[in-house]
């Protein structure tokens, strides 16, 4: 066979690095539902020199293997089966952090589908190969990819163990010596990813700006910049970059999703819904259909909520993205549509396999209670609701509390209903905006519109008032009275940081002024440990601790 | 229904061809691989590549091609292309002559680590078909080289055959006759060039015999 290495042409003769790839040290996994294809690809890989090649028929099988092995290369067919594609699988693996950064993920596609798929998504594989391809082609593509990976290996390994600082340091070392723009881009991309993990958005923007001097219109640069601007609170800039991305490629789903977030923050619920809907039409996944269903539900567009919740169930049933919560959303939508019959059959028949256990059972009871109430079976509704409330006990699940609150309001127990909805808001944490919208809808639906503001406020005004009062009393050494205020505030919301800070400070002062008292000391300790859990490494809390130790050691 | 059915059948045939290719590939890896086996492998590769060209063109007609551009190291790309054209055995013209395919490093105009933004799969498909076509009509040799300018990338394939005037006047028409494999290949190249932003494909006779194929990609630099 003729050699193609240049002879006597000195400027090219250094280009032999691919010769050193050792395939016998590498492991691979082939995922394809057609058995002949799966085995043919395995034969090719073995013929290239790979000794360890696994095969999987579908995503489920692949997932099990990925759980116990770290593969160097995964070759995945785009058309896994009717309901789930290689792209869904890749998104799942990346979302759940199941894929090591050192694993090369190669998507095998047919020529008729790949450019559409490839351009539309955020989670791109390391490469696309037109299937089926010859062994020589497979070999040369793998050689190049492995060469690229080897170049970045220190960065990738640091990212794998979440040492993002180390990853950035390694990136800088590579950038100082990078031989060409392609390598420089590879490194800059990883560097931005690491900085994003550290939430250092200003640095992220710097890195992207540097990458943009090499190639200004790479989609990942635009998306990354848009996200960093969004995180920095510059929504207009984020929007304009995301729109630019969509202008360039109307199938770029990640840009639609970012725009939807911006619209939602600007209270443009309809606009956000339209964007989510478009992204789910371009690339339907259970996750996207779920968010569309939820947005439609909150807008009161119940037909669309129902259709999308059903689609999410259909798409995910039997796959790894199946969620019992989909049945709850669908059933709640059906109840709100007045179709209590279907709601009951959804929960009692279709969702039977998910049982009555745990938090799912509590939520199921709450929604069934509403449905049975509508069906005129008030006794049964009351029973279901009481059971759910008793099981709810110490669980702090906002979604479930919202469903239960709605059930209580429906059954006519207004006080319990409002209390549950207020609790739902209070323990919603990062999800506050979304839960607030659910609560608002539940109240409007059950004729409690006039109290929405109070409930959404979650007792915040009252807490502020009490804490303010407690602070004043504490300064004038009225410790007992101040404590009553704090206890009342904590009764409204037990994990309120501001209240806990005041409580801790009050008890420390108390100890200092009135001497050591076991009860006060124990309470001080409890507040401090709660704070330590809620806001770890907080300077103020550290100072409190130091102060406490000083007093205690006397 | 009819459309879905034909799509299924074509897909099926393509996969079957690919499996056949892989089987034959294993066969020719053996020391004692018969010449007939190698020939069958070549036929199979050619048939599959024609089918894929056809499907790609069909896609282009129906909805256009949307290139997925990635940064490609040009030298790697060209070297792989030439290497693939020689897998199994030295390529043969349709007269049965052994043809040497090589990169003309003298004519290369680009930096050592020069890169270009292009859809590797599409451009590879187009160049393979141009290369196969050149091999078919060559006497002894086929040369490949790349020229990179600030606003274009030109991929060249030259054979030492009798020239376009004799073998393929039809190829210069705007709408190539897609029933011949040459016409199909050229139509594919045009589609791929267009997908890379106002690109073009030229086929011209050169003085002293032979044909020069050149594909210009404008958005690839």
XYZ file of C-alpha atoms in Angstrom:
775
model
C 0.000 0.000 0.000
C 1.301 3.395 -0.869
C 2.380 5.484 2.054
C 0.830 8.890 2.169
C 3.296 10.413 4.539
C 5.058 13.272 2.825
C 8.525 12.525 1.676
C 11.144 15.203 1.271
C 8.588 17.828 2.171
C 10.012 19.111 5.392
C 7.265 21.453 6.531
C 4.820 18.571 6.945
C 6.980 15.876 8.412
C 6.190 16.495 12.040
C 2.657 15.435 11.489
C 2.760 11.881 12.736
C 1.214 12.139 16.201
C -1.749 9.874 15.386
C 0.572 6.971 14.832
C 0.882 6.582 18.582
C -2.724 5.801 19.471
C -2.815 2.460 21.249
C -6.212 0.966 20.612
C -5.537 -2.197 22.613
C -5.636 -0.144 25.829
C -9.038 1.351 25.078
C -12.537 0.146 25.865
C -15.681 0.832 23.900
C -19.436 0.392 24.139
C -21.630 0.012 21.053
C -25.327 0.847 21.407
C -27.543 -0.149 18.506
C -30.906 -1.886 18.393
C -30.149 -3.794 15.188
C -28.183 -6.861 16.172
C -26.297 -7.311 12.895
C -25.193 -3.669 12.955
C -24.160 -3.840 16.599
C -21.978 -6.843 15.984
C -20.539 -5.518 12.757
C -19.358 -2.366 14.517
C -17.911 -4.447 17.315
C -16.038 -6.529 14.740
C -14.632 -3.342 13.238
C -13.488 -2.050 16.604
C -11.860 -5.371 17.423
C -10.202 -5.398 14.060
C -8.765 -1.948 14.811
C -7.236 -3.485 17.907
C -9.665 -2.827 20.733
C -9.858 -5.815 23.056
C -12.623 -4.647 25.301
C -15.799 -3.882 23.350
C -19.215 -4.130 25.015
C -22.580 -4.019 23.284
C -26.020 -2.844 24.370
C -29.372 -3.157 22.634
C -30.953 -0.073 24.164
C -30.428 2.818 26.541
C -31.478 0.728 29.543
C -28.847 -1.888 28.934
C -26.282 0.775 28.134
C -27.056 2.584 31.377
C -26.359 -0.514 33.433
C -23.026 -1.013 31.715
C -22.066 2.657 32.042
C -22.865 2.402 35.744
C -20.153 -0.185 36.314
C -17.579 0.610 33.605
C -15.869 3.757 32.444
C -15.590 3.526 28.677
C -13.103 5.404 26.575
C -15.493 5.474 23.645
C -19.265 5.107 23.355
C -20.710 4.659 19.886
C -24.456 5.230 20.010
C -26.999 4.908 17.249
C -29.170 7.997 16.878
C -32.289 5.902 16.228
C -32.325 3.824 19.383
C -35.999 3.008 19.186
C -39.284 4.733 18.518
C -39.556 6.583 21.778
C -36.014 7.483 22.641
C -33.154 8.684 20.506
C -29.432 8.709 21.027
C -29.827 12.420 21.638
C -32.267 11.829 24.505
C -29.836 9.354 25.939
C -26.915 11.752 25.703
C -28.957 14.540 27.311
C -29.909 12.210 30.110
C -26.333 11.093 30.697
C -25.075 14.678 30.782
C -27.951 16.006 32.890
C -27.444 13.282 35.456
C -23.664 13.580 35.334
C -23.295 9.921 34.465
C -20.710 10.382 31.771
C -17.071 10.852 32.625
C -15.511 13.817 30.862
C -12.887 11.472 29.507
C -15.430 9.313 27.679
C -15.830 10.085 23.980
C -19.457 9.938 22.916
C -19.902 9.398 19.189
C -23.330 9.553 17.604
C -23.986 7.281 14.667
C -26.581 8.741 12.343
C -27.961 8.275 8.878
C -27.057 11.025 6.428
C -30.654 12.132 6.117
C -31.128 12.991 9.764
C -27.838 14.094 11.179
C -27.497 17.737 10.199
C -30.893 18.549 11.619
C -30.211 16.795 14.867
C -26.686 18.028 15.150
C -27.531 21.675 14.738
C -30.456 21.730 17.085
C -29.046 20.777 20.397
C -26.963 21.947 23.249
C -25.517 18.640 24.356
C -23.474 17.764 21.356
C -21.574 14.514 21.175
C -17.842 14.551 20.582
C -18.456 13.621 16.982
C -21.003 12.434 14.469
C -20.284 9.525 12.213
C -22.417 8.680 9.240
C -23.494 5.137 9.746
C -22.475 2.739 8.411
C -18.874 3.642 7.779
C -15.820 1.728 6.740
C -13.223 0.492 9.139
C -10.522 2.794 7.801
C -12.770 5.802 8.301
C -13.768 4.688 11.765
C -10.128 4.213 12.660
C -8.964 7.608 11.461
C -11.837 9.428 13.167
C -11.138 7.620 16.425
C -7.436 8.359 16.173
C -8.111 12.054 15.834
C -10.679 12.158 18.626
C -8.455 10.246 20.984
C -5.583 12.525 20.122
C -7.741 15.525 21.059
C -8.802 13.877 24.274
C -5.251 13.005 25.209
C -4.316 16.638 24.740
C -7.019 17.708 27.230
C -6.751 14.756 29.585
C -5.502 16.650 32.662
C -8.293 19.180 32.304
C -10.936 16.486 31.822
C -9.750 14.482 34.801
C -9.797 17.539 37.053
C -13.337 18.325 35.881
C -14.391 14.743 36.624
C -13.416 15.084 40.277
C -14.874 18.614 40.401
C -11.541 20.296 40.946
C -12.514 23.183 38.697
C -9.687 25.352 39.993
C -7.213 22.706 38.899
C -8.977 22.384 35.554
C -8.651 26.135 34.959
C -4.993 26.008 35.912
C -4.390 23.167 33.448
C -6.278 25.090 30.753
C -4.015 28.092 31.273
C -0.963 25.900 30.945
C -2.268 24.508 27.654
C -3.250 27.941 26.364
C 0.283 29.163 26.890
C 1.591 26.572 24.440
C -1.371 25.758 22.158
C -0.089 25.218 18.645
C -3.189 26.150 16.706
C -6.630 27.699 16.924
C -8.473 24.413 17.008
C -6.671 23.344 20.158
C -7.020 26.817 21.628
C -10.798 26.657 21.055
C -10.998 23.218 22.666
C -9.218 24.518 25.734
C -11.169 27.781 25.973
C -14.404 25.855 25.836
C -13.371 23.669 28.764
C -12.056 26.636 30.682
C -15.388 28.446 30.364
C -17.177 25.289 31.526
C -15.000 25.137 34.636
C -15.493 28.827 35.384
C -19.238 28.368 34.942
C -19.151 25.633 37.566
C -17.407 28.035 39.938
C -20.086 30.629 39.107
C -17.391 33.109 38.167
C -19.470 34.672 35.403
C -17.246 37.657 34.734
C -14.351 35.288 34.075
C -16.638 33.151 31.925
C -17.413 36.174 29.760
C -13.703 36.937 29.404
C -13.006 33.406 28.251
C -15.826 33.467 25.718
C -14.691 36.858 24.458
C -11.282 35.359 23.838
C -12.829 32.394 22.010
C -14.950 34.799 19.955
C -11.804 36.442 18.564
C -11.056 33.068 16.979
C -14.543 32.340 15.742
C -17.238 34.816 16.645
C -20.338 32.895 15.617
C -19.771 29.473 17.166
C -23.132 28.581 18.751
C -21.631 27.394 22.034
C -19.914 30.756 22.509
C -23.132 32.684 21.962
C -25.087 30.373 24.266
C -22.420 30.488 26.949
C -22.281 34.292 26.828
C -26.076 34.505 26.955
C -26.133 32.297 30.050
C -23.393 34.229 31.788
C -25.179 37.528 31.137
C -28.386 36.004 32.446
C -26.629 34.849 35.600
C -25.202 38.341 36.058
C -28.714 39.759 35.846
C -28.308 41.333 32.417
C -31.464 39.904 30.866
C -31.580 42.238 27.827
C -28.088 41.192 26.757
C -28.904 37.528 27.388
C -32.075 37.849 25.302
C -30.357 39.538 22.426
C -27.644 36.872 22.244
C -30.188 34.063 22.460
C -32.252 35.696 19.706
C -29.139 35.984 17.572
C -28.614 32.265 17.998
C -32.161 31.548 16.893
C -31.779 33.858 13.890
C -28.797 31.794 12.833
C -30.446 28.498 13.568
C -34.147 28.313 14.224
C -33.726 24.843 15.728
C -31.465 25.796 18.608
C -33.593 24.603 21.529
C -31.281 25.743 24.310
C -31.695 29.344 23.120
C -35.492 29.051 23.272
C -35.249 27.711 26.794
C -33.062 30.560 27.967
C -35.381 33.118 26.366
C -38.330 31.456 28.104
C -36.617 31.936 31.464
C -36.075 35.623 30.754
C -39.704 36.106 29.683
C -40.947 34.315 32.767
C -38.967 36.626 35.012
C -40.508 39.571 33.227
C -43.920 38.034 34.049
C -44.575 37.325 30.381
C -46.039 33.875 30.988
C -47.636 33.588 27.560
C -44.391 34.444 25.828
C -42.465 31.932 27.917
C -45.029 29.278 27.150
C -44.765 29.847 23.384
C -40.989 29.511 23.516
C -41.105 26.312 25.536
C -43.697 24.925 23.190
C -41.486 25.639 20.180
C -38.471 23.977 21.766
C -40.526 20.896 22.579
C -41.798 20.670 19.011
C -38.253 20.862 17.632
C -36.841 18.239 19.931
C -39.473 16.554 22.065
C -38.116 15.059 25.245
C -40.020 14.057 28.358
C -38.366 16.921 30.233
C -39.412 19.539 27.672
C -42.949 18.178 27.364
C -43.201 18.340 31.162
C -42.235 21.992 31.291
C -44.692 22.819 28.516
C -47.448 20.953 30.368
C -46.649 22.842 33.550
C -46.543 26.240 31.847
C -49.842 25.509 30.093
C -51.392 24.398 33.395
C -50.365 27.598 35.146
C -51.770 29.658 32.292
C -55.048 27.791 32.597
C -54.614 26.348 29.102
C -55.755 23.005 30.380
C -56.254 21.241 27.049
C -52.644 21.873 26.138
C -51.507 20.954 29.648
C -53.336 17.653 29.332
C -51.998 16.867 25.848
C -48.399 17.586 26.849
C -48.579 15.720 30.148
C -49.961 12.727 28.266
C -47.215 13.029 25.674
C -44.568 13.138 28.426
C -45.998 9.953 29.941
C -46.152 8.233 26.573
C -42.606 9.204 25.665
C -41.062 8.214 28.975
C -42.970 5.065 29.927
C -40.592 2.151 30.218
C -37.546 4.374 29.849
C -35.108 5.822 32.351
C -36.763 9.230 32.226
C -40.100 7.886 33.508
C -41.434 9.975 36.449
C -44.399 9.124 38.664
C -44.973 12.875 39.050
C -46.238 13.020 35.468
C -49.386 11.182 36.566
C -49.929 13.693 39.366
C -49.675 16.642 36.972
C -52.017 15.001 34.512
C -54.540 14.098 37.220
C -54.505 17.619 38.696
C -55.072 19.032 35.213
C -57.981 16.649 34.671
C -59.530 17.619 38.018
C -59.296 21.272 37.055
C -60.914 20.487 33.715
C -63.853 19.004 35.592
C -63.034 15.506 34.374
C -62.853 13.826 37.787
C -63.571 10.431 36.246
C -60.424 10.473 34.124
C -58.419 11.931 37.005
C -59.422 9.006 39.218
C -58.656 6.417 36.556
C -55.301 8.070 35.806
C -54.230 7.738 39.421
C -55.933 4.492 40.382
C -55.408 2.532 37.171
C -52.669 3.991 34.968
C -50.355 4.960 37.817
C -50.989 1.793 39.792
C -47.426 0.553 39.408
C -46.164 3.540 41.397
C -48.124 2.414 44.461
C -49.178 4.586 47.419
C -45.855 4.861 49.146
C -43.935 7.926 50.179
C -44.483 11.403 48.987
C -46.123 10.174 45.775
C -48.828 8.492 47.833
C -49.446 11.678 49.817
C -49.817 13.763 46.665
C -51.943 11.089 45.024
C -54.301 11.134 48.012
C -54.552 14.922 47.855
C -55.515 14.938 44.182
C -57.857 11.958 44.546
C -59.549 13.786 47.410
C -60.315 16.672 45.067
C -61.588 14.318 42.369
C -63.842 12.340 44.740
C -65.185 15.563 46.211
C -66.151 16.690 42.704
C -67.710 13.297 42.096
C -69.946 13.895 45.102
C -68.228 11.350 47.337
C -67.469 13.726 50.186
C -66.836 11.095 52.834
C -64.221 9.400 50.721
C -62.662 12.762 49.870
C -62.373 13.677 53.552
C -60.826 10.317 54.387
C -58.232 10.566 51.636
C -57.333 14.072 52.665
C -56.979 13.188 56.342
C -54.776 10.243 55.465
C -52.535 12.425 53.333
C -52.274 15.073 56.022
C -51.304 12.520 58.643
C -48.680 11.084 56.314
C -47.393 14.504 55.368
C -46.108 14.987 58.935
C -42.614 16.367 58.731
C -42.211 16.226 54.972
C -41.534 19.537 53.384
C -42.621 19.118 49.838
C -44.103 22.242 48.337
C -45.800 20.507 45.447
C -47.602 18.096 47.747
C -48.591 20.852 50.161
C -50.059 22.799 47.275
C -52.162 19.818 46.180
C -53.262 19.187 49.762
C -54.028 22.857 50.331
C -56.197 22.876 47.254
C -57.980 19.750 48.429
C -58.649 21.338 51.831
C -60.002 24.502 50.255
C -62.260 22.439 48.040
C -63.575 20.371 50.914
C -64.304 23.641 52.687
C -61.568 23.670 55.336
C -60.368 27.179 54.527
C -58.120 27.601 57.557
C -56.257 24.348 56.922
C -56.084 25.096 53.192
C -54.549 28.524 53.647
C -52.156 27.192 56.260
C -50.947 24.450 53.920
C -50.523 26.835 51.009
C -48.600 29.281 53.190
C -46.355 26.416 54.300
C -45.871 25.440 50.659
C -44.540 28.924 49.948
C -42.369 28.952 53.059
C -40.509 25.771 52.232
C -40.286 26.290 48.494
C -36.652 27.467 48.594
C -35.221 27.972 45.126
C -38.520 26.944 43.583
C -40.389 29.827 45.161
C -41.442 31.526 41.938
C -42.915 28.371 40.475
C -44.656 27.275 43.666
C -46.061 30.773 44.145
C -47.697 30.505 40.743
C -49.155 27.095 41.609
C -50.486 28.408 44.916
C -51.990 31.442 43.246
C -53.779 29.265 40.733
C -55.086 26.922 43.422
C -56.534 29.885 45.324
C -58.088 31.528 42.298
C -59.670 28.186 41.345
C -61.216 27.744 44.779
C -62.536 31.274 45.229
C -59.803 32.566 47.557
C -58.492 35.220 45.213
C -58.669 37.993 47.822
C -56.247 36.204 50.142
C -53.616 35.435 47.506
C -51.371 38.295 48.502
C -51.294 37.311 52.173
C -50.525 33.687 51.429
C -47.862 34.382 48.790
C -46.294 36.762 51.295
C -45.873 33.605 53.373
C -46.103 35.562 56.610
C -42.976 37.480 55.661
C -44.330 40.855 56.734
C -45.350 39.491 60.093
C -41.958 37.827 60.561
C -40.159 41.063 59.743
C -42.266 42.906 62.285
C -41.596 40.325 64.998
C -37.851 40.201 64.352
C -37.675 43.965 64.397
C -39.494 44.061 67.717
C -37.309 41.293 69.167
C -34.166 43.209 68.225
C -35.381 46.327 70.022
C -36.318 44.373 73.149
C -33.000 42.526 73.147
C -31.057 45.796 73.075
C -32.872 46.980 76.161
C -32.128 43.640 77.846
C -35.766 42.454 77.792
C -34.637 38.941 76.905
C -37.740 37.005 77.920
C -40.047 39.287 75.900
C -37.714 39.279 72.918
C -37.657 35.492 72.998
C -41.443 35.335 72.763
C -41.298 37.374 69.553
C -38.624 35.125 68.104
C -40.539 31.959 68.973
C -43.626 33.349 67.288
C -41.629 34.244 64.188
C -40.067 30.778 64.059
C -43.503 29.281 64.386
C -44.498 30.964 61.122
C -41.359 29.804 59.336
C -38.813 27.698 61.139
C -35.950 27.958 58.673
C -35.926 31.704 58.220
C -32.302 32.783 58.321
C -32.941 36.265 59.582
C -35.083 35.027 62.455
C -32.492 32.408 63.363
C -29.715 35.007 63.356
C -31.700 37.172 65.725
C -32.515 34.154 67.891
C -28.848 33.179 68.112
C -27.704 36.697 68.882
C -30.408 37.096 71.516
C -29.391 33.916 73.317
C -25.690 34.797 73.278
C -26.410 38.215 74.803
C -28.703 36.577 77.318
C -25.936 34.225 78.435
C -23.463 37.067 78.669
C -25.747 39.269 80.767
C -27.498 36.773 83.002
C -24.844 34.086 83.358
C -24.763 30.483 82.210
C -28.099 28.743 82.061
C -28.387 25.200 80.666
C -31.683 25.788 78.878
C -30.567 28.984 77.197
C -27.266 27.430 76.318
C -28.947 24.409 74.671
C -31.242 26.664 72.646
C -28.320 28.817 71.524
C -26.547 25.690 70.362
C -29.591 24.489 68.387
C -29.974 27.823 66.585
C -26.294 27.922 65.717
C -26.283 24.429 64.289
C -29.402 25.189 62.224
C -27.684 28.259 60.842
C -24.537 26.318 60.119
C -26.571 23.927 58.016
C -28.516 26.639 56.193
C -25.629 29.014 55.526
C -22.374 27.099 55.841
C -19.191 29.146 56.237
C -21.111 32.321 56.979
C -18.812 34.866 58.649
C -21.446 36.093 61.075
C -22.297 32.557 62.172
C -18.604 31.794 62.679
C -18.305 34.838 64.939
C -21.329 33.692 66.923
C -19.681 30.305 67.378
C -16.442 31.892 68.588
C -18.389 34.070 71.037
C -20.366 31.060 72.249
C -17.186 29.048 72.888
C -15.659 31.936 74.803
C -18.678 32.188 77.078
C -18.994 28.418 77.503
C -15.324 28.015 78.474
C -15.607 30.444 81.390
C -47.607 5.437 2.664
C -45.717 4.782 -0.562
C -43.076 7.304 0.458
C -42.640 5.798 3.899
C -42.370 2.352 2.398
C -39.699 3.346 -0.114
C -37.772 5.131 2.611
C -37.831 1.952 4.677
C -36.718 -0.200 1.771
C -33.881 2.148 0.819
C -32.735 2.347 4.422
C -32.800 -1.417 4.642
C -30.781 -1.872 1.451
C -28.238 0.663 2.623
C -27.747 -1.131 5.935
C -27.491 -4.487 4.184
C -24.836 -3.060 1.875
C -22.929 -1.693 4.809
C -22.970 -5.061 6.556
C -21.776 -6.702 3.375
C -18.992 -4.133 3.222
C -17.941 -4.918 6.766
C -17.937 -8.668 6.035
C -15.828 -8.177 2.927
C -13.586 -5.820 4.871
C -12.843 -8.631 7.307
C -12.223 -10.973 4.406
C -9.648 -8.755 2.718
C -7.792 -8.296 5.983
C -6.588 -11.862 5.609
C -3.208 -12.604 4.142
C -4.725 -15.001 1.628
C -7.565 -12.750 0.548
C -8.529 -13.609 -3.042
C -8.463 -10.909 -5.708
C -12.158 -11.528 -6.320
C -12.850 -10.725 -2.689
C -10.988 -7.454 -2.951
C -12.846 -6.636 -6.143
C -16.176 -7.474 -4.508
C -15.237 -5.214 -1.596
C -14.498 -2.331 -3.970
C -17.783 -2.845 -5.810
C -19.640 -2.901 -2.557
C -17.975 0.296 -1.314
C -18.771 1.991 -4.599
C -22.388 0.869 -4.561
C -22.897 2.021 -0.994
C -21.305 5.372 -1.663
C -23.577 5.857 -4.706
C -26.619 5.052 -2.643
C -25.559 7.469 0.092
C -24.840 10.171 -2.503
C -28.289 9.643 -3.908
C -29.924 9.854 -0.467
C -27.991 13.003 0.390
C -29.049 14.608 -2.879
C -32.618 13.585 -2.247
C -32.445 15.299 1.128
C -30.979 18.372 -0.555
C -33.864 18.483 -3.039
C -36.485 18.013 -0.356
C -35.293 20.340 2.360
C -31.768 21.513 1.631
C -28.625 20.519 3.471
C -27.788 22.179 6.735
C -24.071 21.820 7.249
C -22.767 21.068 10.703
C -19.478 22.877 10.636
C -16.607 21.788 12.790
C -13.032 22.905 12.731
C -11.061 20.430 10.691
C -7.305 20.192 10.310
C -6.978 20.254 6.527
C -3.916 18.087 6.197
C -5.462 15.375 8.378
C -8.622 15.556 6.352
C -6.873 15.212 2.977
C -4.520 12.494 4.149
C -7.415 10.449 5.488
C -9.308 10.944 2.251
C -6.417 9.638 0.175
C -5.780 6.782 2.574
C -9.430 5.687 2.423
C -9.342 5.631 -1.373
C -6.615 3.007 -1.152
C -7.995 0.719 1.499
C -7.821 -2.904 0.454
C -5.722 -2.519 -2.665
C -4.442 0.026 -5.128
C -7.386 1.591 -6.941
C -8.071 0.750 -10.547
C -9.447 2.756 -13.430
C -12.373 1.387 -15.395
C -9.808 0.068 -17.895
C -8.190 -1.947 -15.128
C -5.083 0.274 -14.823
C -3.543 0.582 -11.386
C -3.883 4.191 -10.302
C -1.616 5.965 -7.824
C -3.432 8.490 -5.675
C -1.247 11.021 -3.905
C -1.228 14.434 -2.341
C 0.578 17.051 -4.376
C 2.429 18.793 -1.577
C 4.052 21.228 -4.008
C 0.697 22.710 -4.908
C -0.645 22.891 -1.355
C -1.292 26.454 -0.296
C -1.870 26.582 3.432
C -0.124 26.601 6.769
C 1.170 23.420 8.339
C -1.592 23.226 10.917
C -4.162 25.055 8.801
C -7.764 24.426 9.744
C -11.077 25.117 8.080
C -14.662 25.183 9.282
C -16.633 22.682 7.321
C -19.055 19.829 7.590
C -16.606 17.001 7.529
C -19.128 14.302 6.711
C -20.635 16.178 3.777
C -17.357 17.383 2.291
C -15.874 13.932 2.689
C -18.830 12.423 0.857
C -18.405 14.912 -2.000
C -14.641 14.510 -2.225
C -14.851 10.727 -2.168
C -17.124 10.803 -5.112
C -14.878 13.266 -6.975
C -11.871 11.092 -6.207
C -13.594 7.903 -7.356
C -14.605 9.615 -10.542
C -11.054 10.791 -11.218
C -9.721 7.275 -10.554
C -12.224 5.832 -12.991
C -10.977 7.991 -15.883
C -7.274 8.266 -15.017
C -4.432 6.612 -16.924
C -1.881 6.323 -14.132
C -2.274 8.858 -11.403
C -4.559 11.140 -9.487
C -3.327 14.131 -7.486
C -5.117 15.890 -4.673
C -4.333 19.274 -3.127
C -5.866 22.150 -1.222
C -5.572 25.894 -1.571
C -6.692 28.145 1.233
C -7.243 31.855 0.654
C -8.597 34.397 3.128
C -12.144 33.919 1.866
C -12.273 30.498 0.269
C -11.121 26.942 0.469
C -10.477 25.148 -2.842
C -10.242 21.374 -2.919
C -8.649 19.999 -6.117
C -8.550 16.561 -7.696
C -6.660 16.092 -10.966
C -6.375 13.002 -13.128
C -4.195 12.259 -16.155
C -7.020 10.810 -18.251
C -8.350 12.035 -21.556
C -10.191 15.089 -20.233
C -13.795 16.194 -19.872
C -14.224 17.004 -23.526
C -14.188 13.331 -24.338
C -15.636 11.533 -21.359
C -18.253 13.757 -19.952
C -19.541 16.790 -21.733
C -22.719 16.199 -19.822
C -20.970 16.960 -16.572
C -20.657 20.636 -17.410
C -24.354 21.142 -17.729
C -26.100 22.941 -14.937
C -28.328 20.028 -14.146
C -26.168 16.971 -14.363
C -27.670 13.717 -15.477
C -28.077 11.994 -12.160
C -28.573 8.576 -13.690
C -24.867 8.227 -14.432
C -22.612 7.858 -11.442
C -20.426 10.730 -12.641
C -23.445 12.992 -12.950
C -24.719 11.905 -9.562
C -21.370 12.597 -7.956
C -21.105 16.007 -9.511
C -24.612 16.958 -8.484
C -23.740 15.927 -4.950
C -20.585 18.060 -4.993
C -22.608 21.044 -6.153
C -25.148 20.525 -3.389
C -22.424 20.297 -0.762
C -20.612 23.362 -2.109
C -23.841 25.367 -2.085
C -24.603 24.261 1.452
C -21.267 25.788 2.458
C -22.341 29.241 1.322
C -22.175 30.242 -2.367
C -19.689 27.516 -3.153
C -19.081 26.190 -6.638
C -17.777 23.177 -8.513
C -15.713 23.306 -11.695
C -14.591 20.593 -14.023
C -12.114 21.511 -16.764
C -9.756 19.889 -19.228
C -6.134 20.727 -18.758
C -3.571 21.159 -21.462
C -1.504 18.029 -21.946
C -4.446 15.803 -21.050
C -6.421 15.145 -17.901
C -9.213 16.762 -15.960
C -9.137 19.124 -13.021
C -12.014 19.000 -10.559
C -12.185 21.835 -8.066
C -14.695 22.534 -5.341
C -14.727 25.972 -3.752
C -16.203 26.421 -0.276
C -16.671 30.053 0.646
C -17.746 29.822 4.250
C -15.019 27.411 5.231
C -12.125 29.748 5.869
